[in-house]
């Protein structure tokens, strides 16, 4: 939806849910139950014609009905139910009163009905006690038309034990007043359970128990309390942020690296699917190097800044492939990629006559088997396929300094040379489909193990009383120095976990894919497995949407 458009109750719209085509609907007033399900502030409660149900739809996925009618009707599937929904909204437009089948539970009316029903009954102002048992005597409570139930209290003396018991705060009370209408359940004595295994005293000898526990303390070596307290105090306040800080990408500014390349843009039309952390930087350099680019992203808001710079925005992945000669794809994970290829309005759903001889370049980090499955599906409809794995960080993607590892169709690789030149500093063709994904996973394995080892080392240095910044400075002057270690080391020391350069969840995903590949080859990878578990532990601690350097938080605490 355009930012200048406003949405009001009873507006007729096209509303798009994830995984479905845009559907005719009407904005309605939500009920109390629907309000509990609301996820985001900028969303509308939409009633769907045809299916007669409701859903919260984000504003950027809601479009005015008449303005987008011609475009949406062409994309509507399945035809039977879609045509029925369009017929209902058209009938409603002609005669709203006769075709108003929308049922919206009104909150005020429902509350009024409840109050009226309560007022119409003769319900006493005091609560009615539960039925008492026969042995308690039913004559304690008498009720009549003009009487209210009377509360009868009785005093039960607390039975004292002959054994000595430790004094408690509650032992001062000798009598307990209870409601006769309630069932009396004797409280069980809670047994204290030691935090660590100790010898049990069966003879109730307090002296022996105390002597044994004191002997245990003599041989134990607990962590000093001051060190534990300092670790707790020094914890970074990273959980107070609702979402990690993501620096806004400046699409219009051309980097000095790109200027120095002097790229002569290809005459082909290029499409790009996925404007995430890596994809945004890649598309920026494609546009600024003079390439004709059309884009698609599941979240429509991310496409606006690229549209201002000259990119054409498409509504579906299939629209991108149909419009472009060569399409690049860079989405978050293998499942998102499969939805792009095989889902509704996916690339594989296009007729062969529209996509024959067109190229598809996959840049998502995936395994070799998934890459080959996609190649087979695209070859069936006449498309050429190339896997082009990108190795680098968010900053390198924005600067155009990525490393591209390509495999598959060599002709398509040659046709993409101007694009690869804009994206990175080097591109390599490594043979048949699958080789590029394997090589990229091996490189990511080294990256993940390095970051995990660096986190452990910095945590050890801190616990040993060393200055971590001094330690990192010393390491920068040794042969251990690398851009990766210095970048992640500084991020760990400064606790800049919310400044995402290499997403933690993507790092763990790559390690998992590498382990799966090693399993298929019966190749043990103990260090990679340990690093993978460390990243999984960090994700479980709530650091999923932070930078990979956030693994240091779990190593410290």
Coordinates of C-alpha atoms in Angstrom, one line a residue:
X1 CA 0.0 0.0 0.0
X2 CA 1.2 3.5 -0.7
X3 CA 2.1 5.6 2.4
X4 CA -0.2 8.4 1.3
X5 CA -3.3 6.1 1.3
X6 CA -5.4 5.8 4.4
X7 CA -7.4 2.8 5.4
X8 CA -10.8 3.1 7.1
X9 CA -13.5 0.8 8.4
X10 CA -15.7 -0.7 5.6
X11 CA -13.1 0.0 2.9
X12 CA -13.1 -2.6 0.2
X13 CA -9.5 -3.9 -0.3
X14 CA -7.2 -6.6 -1.7
X15 CA -5.5 -8.3 1.3
X16 CA -2.5 -10.7 0.8
X17 CA -1.6 -13.3 3.4
X18 CA 1.7 -15.2 3.2
X19 CA 1.4 -18.2 0.9
X20 CA -1.8 -17.0 -0.7
X21 CA -2.7 -14.6 -3.6
X22 CA -4.3 -11.3 -2.9
X23 CA -8.0 -11.8 -1.9
X24 CA -11.0 -9.5 -1.9
X25 CA -12.0 -8.3 1.5
X26 CA -13.4 -5.5 3.6
X27 CA -11.8 -3.7 6.6
X28 CA -14.0 -4.3 9.7
X29 CA -14.1 -3.4 13.4
X30 CA -12.3 -6.2 15.3
X31 CA -13.9 -8.0 18.2
X32 CA -12.2 -8.5 21.6
X33 CA -11.1 -12.0 20.6
X34 CA -9.5 -10.7 17.4
X35 CA -7.8 -7.9 19.3
X36 CA -6.0 -10.5 21.4
X37 CA -4.5 -12.0 18.2
X38 CA -3.2 -8.7 16.9
X39 CA 0.6 -8.9 16.2
X40 CA 1.6 -5.6 14.8
X41 CA 0.4 -2.0 15.2
X42 CA 0.3 -1.2 11.5
X43 CA -2.3 -3.9 10.5
X44 CA -6.0 -4.1 9.7
X45 CA -8.7 -6.6 10.6
X46 CA -10.0 -7.8 7.2
X47 CA -13.1 -9.9 6.5
X48 CA -12.5 -12.1 3.4
X49 CA -15.3 -12.6 0.9
X50 CA -15.9 -16.1 -0.3
X51 CA -14.3 -17.8 2.7
X52 CA -16.2 -15.6 5.3
X53 CA -13.3 -15.5 7.8
X54 CA -11.1 -12.8 9.4
X55 CA -7.4 -12.1 9.7
X56 CA -5.0 -9.4 10.7
X57 CA -3.1 -8.1 7.6
X58 CA -0.2 -5.7 7.7
X59 CA -0.9 -2.4 6.0
X60 CA 1.8 -3.0 3.3
X61 CA -0.1 -6.1 2.2
X62 CA -3.5 -4.3 1.8
X63 CA -4.4 -2.6 -1.5
X64 CA -7.5 -0.6 -2.5
X65 CA -9.9 -2.8 -4.4
X66 CA -10.7 -0.7 -7.4
X67 CA -7.2 0.6 -8.0
X68 CA -5.7 -2.9 -8.2
X69 CA -8.7 -4.9 -9.4
X70 CA -7.4 -5.5 -13.0
X71 CA -4.0 -6.5 -11.8
X72 CA -5.1 -8.8 -9.0
X73 CA -7.9 -10.6 -11.0
X74 CA -5.2 -11.9 -13.4
X75 CA -3.2 -13.4 -10.6
X76 CA -6.1 -15.0 -8.7
X77 CA -6.0 -18.7 -8.0
X78 CA -7.7 -21.2 -7.5
X79 CA -10.3 -19.9 -10.0
X80 CA -13.5 -21.4 -8.5
X81 CA -13.2 -20.0 -5.0
X82 CA -11.5 -16.8 -6.2
X83 CA -14.3 -16.1 -8.7
X84 CA -16.8 -16.7 -6.0
X85 CA -15.1 -14.2 -3.7
X86 CA -14.9 -11.6 -6.5
X87 CA -18.6 -12.2 -7.2
X88 CA -19.5 -11.6 -3.6
X89 CA -17.6 -8.3 -3.3
X90 CA -19.1 -7.1 -6.6
X91 CA -22.6 -7.9 -5.4
X92 CA -21.8 -6.1 -2.1
X93 CA -20.7 -3.0 -4.0
X94 CA -24.0 -2.8 -5.9
X95 CA -26.2 -3.3 -2.9
X96 CA -24.3 -3.2 0.5
X97 CA -27.5 -3.6 2.5
X98 CA -28.8 -6.7 0.8
X99 CA -25.4 -8.4 0.6
X100 CA -24.0 -7.6 4.0
X101 CA -23.1 -11.0 5.3
X102 CA -20.3 -9.8 7.5
X103 CA -20.7 -10.7 11.1
X104 CA -18.5 -8.6 13.4
X105 CA -19.0 -9.2 17.1
X106 CA -19.6 -5.9 18.8
X107 CA -17.8 -5.5 22.0
X108 CA -20.1 -3.0 23.7
X109 CA -23.3 -4.9 22.7
X110 CA -22.0 -8.2 24.0
X111 CA -21.0 -6.6 27.3
X112 CA -24.4 -5.0 27.7
X113 CA -26.1 -8.3 27.1
X114 CA -24.1 -10.0 29.8
X115 CA -24.9 -7.2 32.2
X116 CA -28.6 -7.4 31.5
X117 CA -28.7 -11.2 31.9
X118 CA -26.9 -10.8 35.3
X119 CA -29.3 -8.1 36.4
X120 CA -32.4 -10.2 35.5
X121 CA -31.5 -13.0 37.9
X122 CA -31.8 -12.9 41.7
X123 CA -28.2 -13.6 42.5
X124 CA -27.2 -12.8 46.1
X125 CA -24.4 -10.3 46.6
X126 CA -22.3 -12.7 48.6
X127 CA -20.7 -15.9 47.1
X128 CA -22.6 -19.1 47.7
X129 CA -20.5 -21.7 49.6
X130 CA -19.8 -25.1 48.1
X131 CA -21.9 -28.1 49.3
X132 CA -20.8 -29.5 52.7
X133 CA -20.4 -33.1 53.5
X134 CA -23.0 -34.9 55.6
X135 CA -20.6 -35.5 58.5
X136 CA -20.0 -31.8 58.7
X137 CA -23.7 -31.1 59.4
X138 CA -26.0 -29.5 56.9
X139 CA -27.8 -27.5 59.6
X140 CA -24.9 -25.1 59.9
X141 CA -26.1 -23.1 56.8
X142 CA -29.8 -22.2 56.4
X143 CA -31.2 -20.4 53.4
X144 CA -34.6 -18.8 52.7
X145 CA -36.1 -16.4 50.2
X146 CA -35.3 -13.4 52.4
X147 CA -32.1 -14.7 53.8
X148 CA -28.5 -14.8 52.6
X149 CA -26.2 -17.6 53.5
X150 CA -24.5 -17.1 56.8
X151 CA -20.8 -17.8 57.3
X152 CA -20.2 -20.0 60.4
X153 CA -16.7 -20.1 61.6
X154 CA -15.3 -22.7 64.0
X155 CA -12.0 -22.9 65.7
X156 CA -9.9 -26.0 65.3
X157 CA -6.9 -26.4 67.7
X158 CA -3.6 -27.3 66.0
X159 CA -2.4 -30.7 67.0
X160 CA 1.1 -30.5 68.5
X161 CA 3.7 -33.1 67.9
X162 CA 5.7 -34.7 70.7
X163 CA 8.9 -34.3 68.6
X164 CA 11.0 -31.1 68.7
X165 CA 10.5 -28.9 65.6
X166 CA 12.4 -25.8 64.5
X167 CA 10.5 -22.6 65.3
X168 CA 8.8 -21.0 62.3
X169 CA 7.2 -17.6 61.8
X170 CA 3.7 -19.2 61.5
X171 CA 4.1 -21.1 64.8
X172 CA 3.0 -18.1 66.8
X173 CA -0.6 -18.8 65.9
X174 CA -2.2 -21.5 68.0
X175 CA -5.7 -21.4 66.5
X176 CA -6.7 -21.3 62.8
X177 CA -10.0 -19.8 61.7
X178 CA -11.5 -21.4 58.6
X179 CA -14.6 -21.2 56.5
X180 CA -16.9 -24.2 57.3
X181 CA -17.9 -24.3 53.7
X182 CA -14.4 -25.1 52.5
X183 CA -12.7 -28.5 52.6
X184 CA -9.9 -28.7 55.1
X185 CA -6.7 -30.2 53.8
X186 CA -3.8 -30.7 56.2
X187 CA -0.7 -29.0 54.9
X188 CA 2.2 -31.4 54.2
X189 CA 5.5 -30.8 55.8
X190 CA 8.0 -29.7 53.0
X191 CA 11.2 -31.7 53.0
X192 CA 14.4 -29.8 52.2
X193 CA 16.4 -31.3 49.4
X194 CA 20.1 -30.7 49.3
X195 CA 21.5 -29.2 46.1
X196 CA 24.3 -31.8 46.1
X197 CA 24.4 -35.5 47.1
X198 CA 25.3 -35.9 50.8
X199 CA 25.1 -38.8 53.3
X200 CA 21.7 -39.3 54.8
X201 CA 21.4 -39.3 58.7
X202 CA 18.9 -42.2 59.4
X203 CA 19.4 -41.9 63.2
X204 CA 18.1 -38.2 63.4
X205 CA 21.5 -37.3 64.9
X206 CA 21.8 -33.6 64.3
X207 CA 25.4 -33.4 65.4
X208 CA 26.5 -36.1 63.0
X209 CA 24.7 -34.3 60.1
X210 CA 26.3 -31.0 60.9
X211 CA 29.7 -32.6 61.3
X212 CA 29.4 -34.3 57.9
X213 CA 28.2 -31.1 56.1
X214 CA 31.1 -29.1 57.6
X215 CA 33.6 -31.7 56.4
X216 CA 32.1 -31.4 53.0
X217 CA 32.7 -27.7 53.0
X218 CA 36.4 -28.2 53.9
X219 CA 37.1 -30.2 50.7
X220 CA 34.9 -28.2 48.3
X221 CA 36.3 -25.4 46.2
X222 CA 33.4 -23.1 45.1
X223 CA 33.8 -20.2 42.7
X224 CA 34.6 -17.0 44.7
X225 CA 31.4 -14.9 45.2
X226 CA 33.1 -11.7 44.2
X227 CA 34.0 -13.1 40.8
X228 CA 30.5 -14.4 40.2
X229 CA 29.0 -11.1 41.3
X230 CA 31.3 -9.2 39.0
X231 CA 30.3 -11.4 36.0
X232 CA 26.6 -10.8 36.7
X233 CA 27.1 -7.0 37.0
X234 CA 29.2 -6.9 33.8
X235 CA 26.5 -8.6 31.7
X236 CA 25.6 -6.5 28.7
X237 CA 22.0 -5.3 28.6
X238 CA 21.3 -6.8 25.3
X239 CA 17.8 -8.3 26.1
X240 CA 16.3 -4.9 26.7
X241 CA 16.1 -4.3 23.0
X242 CA 13.0 -5.5 21.2
X243 CA 14.9 -5.9 17.9
X244 CA 18.5 -5.6 17.0
X245 CA 19.7 -2.3 15.5
X246 CA 20.0 -2.6 11.7
X247 CA 21.8 0.3 10.0
X248 CA 19.8 1.9 7.2
X249 CA 21.4 1.1 3.9
X250 CA 22.3 4.2 1.8
X251 CA 21.3 3.0 -1.6
X252 CA 22.1 6.2 -3.5
X253 CA 25.7 6.6 -2.4
X254 CA 28.2 5.0 -4.8
X255 CA 31.2 3.5 -3.0
X256 CA 34.8 4.3 -4.0
X257 CA 35.4 0.6 -4.6
X258 CA 32.6 0.5 -7.2
X259 CA 33.8 3.7 -8.8
X260 CA 37.3 2.3 -9.2
X261 CA 36.0 -0.8 -11.1
X262 CA 34.7 1.2 -14.2
X263 CA 32.1 -1.4 -15.0
X264 CA 30.3 -1.4 -18.4
X265 CA 26.9 -2.7 -17.6
X266 CA 25.4 -5.5 -19.6
X267 CA 22.4 -4.9 -21.8
X268 CA 20.5 -7.8 -20.3
X269 CA 17.6 -7.2 -17.9
X270 CA 18.3 -8.6 -14.4
X271 CA 15.9 -9.6 -11.6
X272 CA 16.7 -10.1 -7.9
X273 CA 14.6 -12.0 -5.4
X274 CA 15.3 -11.3 -1.7
X275 CA 16.4 -8.0 -0.2
X276 CA 17.8 -9.2 3.1
X277 CA 21.0 -8.4 4.9
X278 CA 23.2 -9.7 2.0
X279 CA 20.8 -9.1 -0.9
X280 CA 20.3 -5.4 -0.2
X281 CA 24.0 -4.7 -0.6
X282 CA 24.3 -6.7 -3.8
X283 CA 21.3 -5.0 -5.4
X284 CA 22.6 -1.6 -4.4
X285 CA 25.8 -2.2 -6.4
X286 CA 23.9 -3.7 -9.4
X287 CA 21.8 -0.5 -9.6
X288 CA 24.7 1.9 -9.1
X289 CA 26.8 0.1 -11.7
X290 CA 24.1 0.9 -14.4
X291 CA 22.3 -2.5 -14.6
X292 CA 18.6 -2.7 -15.4
X293 CA 17.1 -4.4 -12.3
X294 CA 13.7 -5.5 -11.1
X295 CA 13.2 -6.7 -7.5
X296 CA 10.9 -8.7 -5.3
X297 CA 10.8 -9.2 -1.5
X298 CA 8.3 -10.8 0.8
X299 CA 8.2 -7.7 2.9
X300 CA 7.1 -4.9 0.5
X301 CA 8.6 -2.1 2.6
X302 CA 12.1 -3.1 1.8
X303 CA 11.6 -2.5 -1.9
X304 CA 10.6 1.2 -1.6
X305 CA 14.2 2.7 -1.4
X306 CA 15.3 0.6 -4.4
X307 CA 12.3 1.7 -6.4
X308 CA 13.3 5.3 -5.8
X309 CA 16.7 4.5 -7.3
X310 CA 15.3 3.1 -10.5
X311 CA 14.5 -0.5 -9.8
X312 CA 11.2 -2.0 -10.9
X313 CA 9.2 -3.7 -8.1
X314 CA 7.3 -6.9 -8.9
X315 CA 4.5 -8.6 -6.9
X316 CA 5.6 -12.2 -7.2
X317 CA 8.8 -14.2 -7.9
X318 CA 7.3 -15.5 -11.2
X319 CA 6.8 -11.9 -12.3
X320 CA 10.5 -11.2 -11.8
X321 CA 11.6 -14.2 -13.9
X322 CA 9.1 -13.4 -16.6
X323 CA 10.3 -9.8 -16.8
X324 CA 14.1 -10.4 -16.6
X325 CA 16.6 -12.3 -18.8
X326 CA 18.7 -13.5 -15.8
X327 CA 17.3 -13.7 -12.2
X328 CA 19.3 -13.8 -9.0
X329 CA 17.9 -15.3 -5.8
X330 CA 19.3 -14.6 -2.3
X331 CA 16.9 -15.6 0.4
X332 CA 17.3 -16.6 4.1
X333 CA 17.4 -20.4 4.1
X334 CA 16.7 -23.5 1.9
X335 CA 13.0 -23.6 2.9
X336 CA 12.4 -20.0 1.8
X337 CA 14.2 -20.9 -1.5
X338 CA 11.9 -23.9 -2.0
X339 CA 8.9 -21.6 -1.5
X340 CA 10.3 -19.3 -4.1
X341 CA 10.8 -22.1 -6.7
X342 CA 7.9 -24.5 -5.9
X343 CA 5.4 -22.4 -4.0
X344 CA 2.4 -20.5 -5.2
X345 CA 3.5 -18.1 -8.0
X346 CA 6.9 -19.8 -7.8
X347 CA 9.4 -19.9 -10.7
X348 CA 8.6 -23.6 -11.6
X349 CA 4.9 -22.8 -12.2
X350 CA 5.7 -20.7 -15.3
X351 CA 5.0 -22.1 -18.7
X352 CA 8.1 -23.2 -20.7
X353 CA 7.4 -20.8 -23.6
X354 CA 7.8 -17.8 -21.3
X355 CA 11.1 -18.8 -19.7
X356 CA 13.0 -20.8 -22.3
X357 CA 16.7 -19.9 -22.4
X358 CA 16.4 -17.6 -19.5
X359 CA 18.9 -17.9 -16.6
X360 CA 18.4 -18.4 -12.9
X361 CA 21.4 -17.8 -10.5
X362 CA 21.0 -19.1 -6.9
X363 CA 23.0 -17.3 -4.2
X364 CA 21.4 -18.7 -1.1
X365 CA 23.6 -20.9 1.1
X366 CA 22.2 -24.3 0.6
X367 CA 23.4 -27.9 0.4
X368 CA 24.4 -29.7 -2.9
X369 CA 21.3 -31.9 -3.0
X370 CA 18.9 -29.0 -2.8
X371 CA 20.8 -27.2 -5.5
X372 CA 20.6 -30.2 -7.9
X373 CA 16.9 -30.5 -7.2
X374 CA 16.3 -26.9 -8.2
X375 CA 18.5 -27.3 -11.3
X376 CA 16.4 -30.3 -12.4
X377 CA 13.1 -28.4 -11.9
X378 CA 14.3 -25.4 -13.8
X379 CA 15.8 -27.4 -16.6
X380 CA 12.4 -29.1 -17.1
X381 CA 10.9 -25.7 -18.1
X382 CA 13.9 -24.8 -20.3
X383 CA 15.8 -22.5 -17.9
X384 CA 19.6 -22.4 -17.4
X385 CA 20.8 -22.8 -13.8
X386 CA 23.9 -21.5 -12.0
X387 CA 24.7 -21.7 -8.3
X388 CA 26.7 -18.7 -7.2
X389 CA 27.6 -18.9 -3.5
X390 CA 28.7 -15.6 -2.0
X391 CA 31.3 -15.6 0.8
X392 CA 31.6 -12.5 3.0
X393 CA 29.8 -10.2 5.4
X394 CA 27.2 -7.5 5.2
X395 CA 29.8 -4.8 5.0
X396 CA 31.6 -6.6 2.2
X397 CA 28.4 -7.0 0.3
X398 CA 27.7 -3.2 0.5
X399 CA 31.3 -2.4 -0.5
X400 CA 31.3 -4.9 -3.4
X401 CA 34.1 -7.0 -2.0
X402 CA 32.4 -10.5 -1.9
X403 CA 33.9 -13.7 -3.2
X404 CA 31.6 -15.5 -5.6
X405 CA 31.9 -19.3 -6.1
X406 CA 30.0 -20.4 -9.1
X407 CA 29.1 -23.9 -10.6
X408 CA 26.8 -25.2 -13.2
X409 CA 26.1 -23.6 -16.6
X410 CA 29.3 -22.0 -17.9
X411 CA 27.6 -19.9 -20.5
X412 CA 25.3 -18.4 -17.9
X413 CA 28.4 -17.7 -15.7
X414 CA 30.0 -15.7 -18.6
X415 CA 26.8 -13.7 -19.1
X416 CA 26.9 -12.6 -15.4
X417 CA 30.4 -11.3 -15.4
X418 CA 29.5 -7.6 -15.2
X419 CA 27.2 -8.4 -12.3
X420 CA 29.8 -10.5 -10.4
X421 CA 32.3 -7.6 -11.0
X422 CA 29.9 -5.2 -9.3
X423 CA 29.2 -7.6 -6.4
X424 CA 32.7 -8.7 -5.4
X425 CA 36.4 -8.6 -6.0
X426 CA 36.7 -12.2 -7.4
X427 CA 34.5 -14.8 -9.0
X428 CA 35.5 -18.5 -9.5
X429 CA 33.9 -21.2 -11.6
X430 CA 34.5 -24.5 -9.8
X431 CA 32.8 -27.0 -12.1
X432 CA 29.5 -29.0 -11.9
X433 CA 26.5 -28.1 -9.9
X434 CA 27.0 -28.8 -6.2
X435 CA 30.7 -27.9 -6.1
X436 CA 30.2 -24.3 -5.2
X437 CA 27.8 -25.1 -2.3
X438 CA 30.2 -27.7 -0.9
X439 CA 33.2 -25.3 -1.1
X440 CA 31.2 -22.5 0.5
X441 CA 30.1 -24.7 3.4
X442 CA 33.7 -25.7 4.0
X443 CA 34.7 -22.1 4.2
X444 CA 31.8 -21.3 6.5
X445 CA 33.0 -24.1 8.8
X446 CA 36.3 -22.4 9.3
X447 CA 34.5 -19.1 10.0
X448 CA 32.2 -20.6 12.6
X449 CA 35.0 -22.5 14.4
X450 CA 37.2 -19.4 14.4
X451 CA 34.4 -17.2 16.0
X452 CA 33.6 -19.8 18.6
X453 CA 37.3 -20.3 19.5
X454 CA 37.8 -16.5 19.7
X455 CA 34.8 -16.2 22.1
X456 CA 36.2 -18.9 24.4
X457 CA 39.6 -17.3 24.4
X458 CA 38.3 -13.8 25.3
X459 CA 36.1 -15.3 28.0
X460 CA 39.2 -17.1 29.5
X461 CA 41.3 -13.9 29.3
X462 CA 38.6 -12.0 31.2
X463 CA 38.2 -14.6 33.9
X464 CA 42.0 -14.7 34.3
X465 CA 42.0 -11.0 35.1
X466 CA 43.5 -9.8 31.8
X467 CA 42.4 -6.7 29.9
X468 CA 40.6 -8.0 26.8
X469 CA 41.4 -4.9 24.7
X470 CA 45.1 -5.4 25.5
X471 CA 44.9 -9.0 24.7
X472 CA 43.3 -8.2 21.3
X473 CA 46.0 -5.6 20.6
X474 CA 48.7 -8.1 21.3
X475 CA 47.0 -10.7 19.1
X476 CA 46.8 -8.1 16.2
X477 CA 50.6 -8.0 16.1
X478 CA 51.0 -11.8 15.8
X479 CA 50.5 -14.1 12.8
X480 CA 47.0 -14.9 14.2
X481 CA 45.7 -11.5 13.0
X482 CA 43.0 -11.5 10.4
X483 CA 40.1 -9.2 9.4
X484 CA 37.6 -11.7 10.7
X485 CA 39.2 -12.0 14.2
X486 CA 39.7 -8.3 14.6
X487 CA 36.2 -7.4 13.5
X488 CA 34.5 -10.0 15.7
X489 CA 36.9 -9.5 18.6
X490 CA 36.1 -5.7 18.7
X491 CA 32.4 -6.5 18.5
X492 CA 32.7 -8.9 21.4
X493 CA 34.7 -6.5 23.6
X494 CA 32.3 -3.6 22.9
X495 CA 29.2 -5.8 23.1
X496 CA 28.1 -4.6 19.7
X497 CA 25.9 -7.7 19.2
X498 CA 23.0 -5.8 17.8
X499 CA 25.0 -4.4 14.9
X500 CA 24.5 -7.3 12.5
X501 CA 27.4 -8.0 10.1
X502 CA 27.2 -11.8 10.1
X503 CA 23.8 -13.1 11.5
X504 CA 24.2 -15.6 14.2
X505 CA 21.3 -17.7 13.0
X506 CA 22.8 -17.9 9.5
X507 CA 26.1 -18.9 10.9
X508 CA 24.5 -21.8 12.9
X509 CA 22.5 -22.8 9.8
X510 CA 25.7 -23.1 7.7
X511 CA 27.4 -25.2 10.3
X512 CA 24.4 -27.5 10.4
X513 CA 24.5 -27.9 6.7
X514 CA 28.2 -28.7 6.8
X515 CA 27.6 -31.3 9.5
X516 CA 24.9 -32.9 7.4
X517 CA 27.2 -33.0 4.4
X518 CA 29.9 -34.7 6.6
X519 CA 27.4 -37.3 7.8
X520 CA 26.6 -38.2 4.2
X521 CA 30.3 -38.7 3.6
X522 CA 31.0 -40.5 6.9
X523 CA 33.5 -37.8 7.8
X524 CA 33.8 -37.0 11.5
X525 CA 33.9 -33.2 12.4
X526 CA 34.2 -33.0 16.2
X527 CA 35.3 -29.3 16.3
X528 CA 32.5 -28.2 13.9
X529 CA 30.0 -30.1 16.0
X530 CA 31.1 -28.4 19.2
X531 CA 31.0 -24.9 17.5
X532 CA 27.5 -25.7 16.2
X533 CA 26.3 -26.6 19.7
X534 CA 27.8 -23.3 21.0
X535 CA 25.8 -21.3 18.4
X536 CA 22.7 -23.3 19.1
X537 CA 23.1 -22.5 22.8
X538 CA 23.3 -18.8 22.0
X539 CA 20.2 -19.0 19.8
X540 CA 18.3 -20.7 22.7
X541 CA 19.4 -17.8 25.0
X542 CA 17.5 -15.3 22.9
X543 CA 20.4 -14.1 20.7
X544 CA 18.9 -15.5 17.5
X545 CA 18.5 -12.1 15.7
X546 CA 21.9 -10.7 16.7
X547 CA 25.4 -10.8 15.2
X548 CA 27.5 -14.0 15.4
X549 CA 29.8 -12.2 17.9
X550 CA 26.9 -12.6 20.4
X551 CA 28.2 -16.1 21.1
X552 CA 30.7 -14.4 23.4
X553 CA 27.8 -13.6 25.8
X554 CA 27.2 -17.3 26.3
X555 CA 30.9 -18.0 26.7
X556 CA 31.2 -15.3 29.4
X557 CA 28.2 -16.3 31.4

